[in-house]
């Protein structure tokens, strides 16, 4: 999942946008140690979707989270996923509930009018963006939110113990991008959003939820 460019040498050994959705599904299931459904259900709960709302998943990948949210917003609502990979979007469309749609596109240039969505979520995607472009991506998510709308961003949290943190940095993966979770405390207020909740999830993940001023 990515907002702009996802360097998939982290997962598949070659740079570029992910193009193997079935492999991604397998590695994702393994990576969450059997807790994938729990993690994304808890993310959906924190995002607070309601019947009839419009919901956007930025860096949706295979659409897993959108399929969790779709029954909650119901037939009167709409769930949209966007991802730069045509293959991932094709996979998501093939499994889409009737109230979901998917677009190929970049999170830093969201193809939606201002104030289009009641809630925006992005999970495990922001750390893939070059550091000097992350603020612009968060501003785009804020732009498409309606006043009083919610933005939920989930990222990896680095271990608190120095030795474990150093090991995570040596092994690589998200740790090579610094502190993905910590950066959100600066990026969200920098986009004019008010942080209202933070929390931890299984498998070294954390989330920050913010609200756009009414």
PDB file of N, CA and C in Angstrom, residues 24 31 35 38 50-51 57 62 66 68 73 87 91 97 106 132 142 148-149 154 161 165-166 171 176 180 182-183 192:
ATOM      1  N   UNK A  24       0.936 -10.429  -1.960  1.00  0.00           N
ATOM      2  CA  UNK A  24       0.738  -9.472  -0.881  1.00  0.00           C
ATOM      3  C   UNK A  24      -0.241 -10.005   0.155  1.00  0.00           C
ATOM      4  N   UNK A  31       2.392 -11.668   8.112  1.00  0.00           N
ATOM      5  CA  UNK A  31       3.009 -10.568   8.844  1.00  0.00           C
ATOM      6  C   UNK A  31       2.215 -10.135  10.060  1.00  0.00           C
ATOM      7  N   UNK A  35      -3.464 -12.015  13.220  1.00  0.00           N
ATOM      8  CA  UNK A  35      -4.298 -10.979  13.842  1.00  0.00           C
ATOM      9  C   UNK A  35      -4.778  -9.929  12.843  1.00  0.00           C
ATOM     10  N   UNK A  38      -8.397  -8.787  13.289  1.00  0.00           N
ATOM     11  CA  UNK A  38      -8.531  -8.006  14.518  1.00  0.00           C
ATOM     12  C   UNK A  38      -7.977  -6.599  14.344  1.00  0.00           C
ATOM     13  N   UNK A  50     -20.115   5.521   9.934  1.00  0.00           N
ATOM     14  CA  UNK A  50     -21.536   5.503  10.281  1.00  0.00           C
ATOM     15  C   UNK A  50     -22.360   5.254   9.022  1.00  0.00           C
ATOM     16  N   UNK A  51     -23.560   4.738   9.178  1.00  0.00           N
ATOM     17  CA  UNK A  51     -24.415   4.498   8.007  1.00  0.00           C
ATOM     18  C   UNK A  51     -24.587   5.768   7.173  1.00  0.00           C
ATOM     19  N   UNK A  57     -10.153   5.160   1.687  1.00  0.00           N
ATOM     20  CA  UNK A  57      -8.957   4.446   2.131  1.00  0.00           C
ATOM     21  C   UNK A  57      -7.830   4.783   1.164  1.00  0.00           C
ATOM     22  N   UNK A  62      -5.197  -4.235  -1.612  1.00  0.00           N
ATOM     23  CA  UNK A  62      -6.189  -5.202  -2.112  1.00  0.00           C
ATOM     24  C   UNK A  62      -7.601  -4.919  -1.601  1.00  0.00           C
ATOM     25  N   UNK A  66     -11.420  -1.703   3.211  1.00  0.00           N
ATOM     26  CA  UNK A  66     -12.673  -1.218   2.630  1.00  0.00           C
ATOM     27  C   UNK A  66     -13.780  -2.257   2.776  1.00  0.00           C
ATOM     28  N   UNK A  68     -14.036  -4.340   5.208  1.00  0.00           N
ATOM     29  CA  UNK A  68     -14.446  -4.336   6.618  1.00  0.00           C
ATOM     30  C   UNK A  68     -15.430  -3.198   6.885  1.00  0.00           C
ATOM     31  N   UNK A  73     -21.123   1.352   6.661  1.00  0.00           N
ATOM     32  CA  UNK A  73     -21.722   2.527   6.019  1.00  0.00           C
ATOM     33  C   UNK A  73     -22.997   2.159   5.278  1.00  0.00           C
ATOM     34  N   UNK A  87      -2.745  -3.484 -10.532  1.00  0.00           N
ATOM     35  CA  UNK A  87      -2.982  -4.888 -10.181  1.00  0.00           C
ATOM     36  C   UNK A  87      -3.710  -5.001  -8.845  1.00  0.00           C
ATOM     37  N   UNK A  91      -7.550  -6.434  -8.248  1.00  0.00           N
ATOM     38  CA  UNK A  91      -7.871  -7.458  -7.251  1.00  0.00           C
ATOM     39  C   UNK A  91      -8.995  -6.972  -6.337  1.00  0.00           C
ATOM     40  N   UNK A  97     -17.747  -5.225  -2.537  1.00  0.00           N
ATOM     41  CA  UNK A  97     -19.183  -5.128  -2.274  1.00  0.00           C
ATOM     42  C   UNK A  97     -19.803  -4.050  -3.153  1.00  0.00           C
ATOM     43  N   UNK A 106      -2.640   8.435  -6.928  1.00  0.00           N
ATOM     44  CA  UNK A 106      -1.634   8.719  -5.919  1.00  0.00           C
ATOM     45  C   UNK A 106      -2.211   9.543  -4.778  1.00  0.00           C
ATOM     46  N   UNK A 132      10.366  14.362   2.596  1.00  0.00           N
ATOM     47  CA  UNK A 132      10.042  15.748   2.298  1.00  0.00           C
ATOM     48  C   UNK A 132       8.694  15.907   1.590  1.00  0.00           C
ATOM     49  N   UNK A 142      -6.411  15.868   4.284  1.00  0.00           N
ATOM     50  CA  UNK A 142      -7.201  16.872   4.989  1.00  0.00           C
ATOM     51  C   UNK A 142      -8.096  17.654   4.030  1.00  0.00           C
ATOM     52  N   UNK A 148     -15.235  18.841  10.267  1.00  0.00           N
ATOM     53  CA  UNK A 148     -15.495  17.912  11.362  1.00  0.00           C
ATOM     54  C   UNK A 148     -15.268  16.460  10.951  1.00  0.00           C
ATOM     55  N   UNK A 149     -14.650  16.223   9.784  1.00  0.00           N
ATOM     56  CA  UNK A 149     -14.341  14.867   9.348  1.00  0.00           C
ATOM     57  C   UNK A 149     -13.152  14.290  10.091  1.00  0.00           C
ATOM     58  N   UNK A 154      -2.525   4.827  10.520  1.00  0.00           N
ATOM     59  CA  UNK A 154      -1.864   3.772  11.290  1.00  0.00           C
ATOM     60  C   UNK A 154      -0.473   3.542  10.725  1.00  0.00           C
ATOM     61  N   UNK A 161      12.657  -0.205  23.685  1.00  0.00           N
ATOM     62  CA  UNK A 161      13.951  -0.585  24.244  1.00  0.00           C
ATOM     63  C   UNK A 161      15.051  -0.338  23.215  1.00  0.00           C
ATOM     64  N   UNK A 165      15.153  -1.576  19.336  1.00  0.00           N
ATOM     65  CA  UNK A 165      15.040  -0.537  18.302  1.00  0.00           C
ATOM     66  C   UNK A 165      16.203  -0.620  17.317  1.00  0.00           C
ATOM     67  N   UNK A 166      17.395  -0.823  17.859  1.00  0.00           N
ATOM     68  CA  UNK A 166      18.570  -0.922  16.987  1.00  0.00           C
ATOM     69  C   UNK A 166      18.463  -2.132  16.074  1.00  0.00           C
ATOM     70  N   UNK A 171      17.644  -4.634  10.714  1.00  0.00           N
ATOM     71  CA  UNK A 171      16.879  -5.558   9.881  1.00  0.00           C
ATOM     72  C   UNK A 171      16.289  -4.830   8.684  1.00  0.00           C
ATOM     73  N   UNK A 176      13.775   1.674   8.567  1.00  0.00           N
ATOM     74  CA  UNK A 176      14.776   2.448   7.828  1.00  0.00           C
ATOM     75  C   UNK A 176      14.263   3.835   7.490  1.00  0.00           C
ATOM     76  N   UNK A 180       8.095   6.007  11.985  1.00  0.00           N
ATOM     77  CA  UNK A 180       6.880   6.294  11.217  1.00  0.00           C
ATOM     78  C   UNK A 180       5.732   6.799  12.076  1.00  0.00           C
ATOM     79  N   UNK A 182       5.929   8.197  15.188  1.00  0.00           N
ATOM     80  CA  UNK A 182       6.241   9.469  15.815  1.00  0.00           C
ATOM     81  C   UNK A 182       6.054  10.663  14.891  1.00  0.00           C
ATOM     82  N   UNK A 183       6.306  10.468  13.595  1.00  0.00           N
ATOM     83  CA  UNK A 183       6.217  11.590  12.667  1.00  0.00           C
ATOM     84  C   UNK A 183       4.781  12.098  12.531  1.00  0.00           C
ATOM     85  N   UNK A 192      -3.312  21.211   9.691  1.00  0.00           N
ATOM     86  CA  UNK A 192      -4.470  21.885  10.259  1.00  0.00           C
ATOM     87  C   UNK A 192      -5.446  20.969  10.950  1.00  0.00           C
TER      88      UNK A 192
END
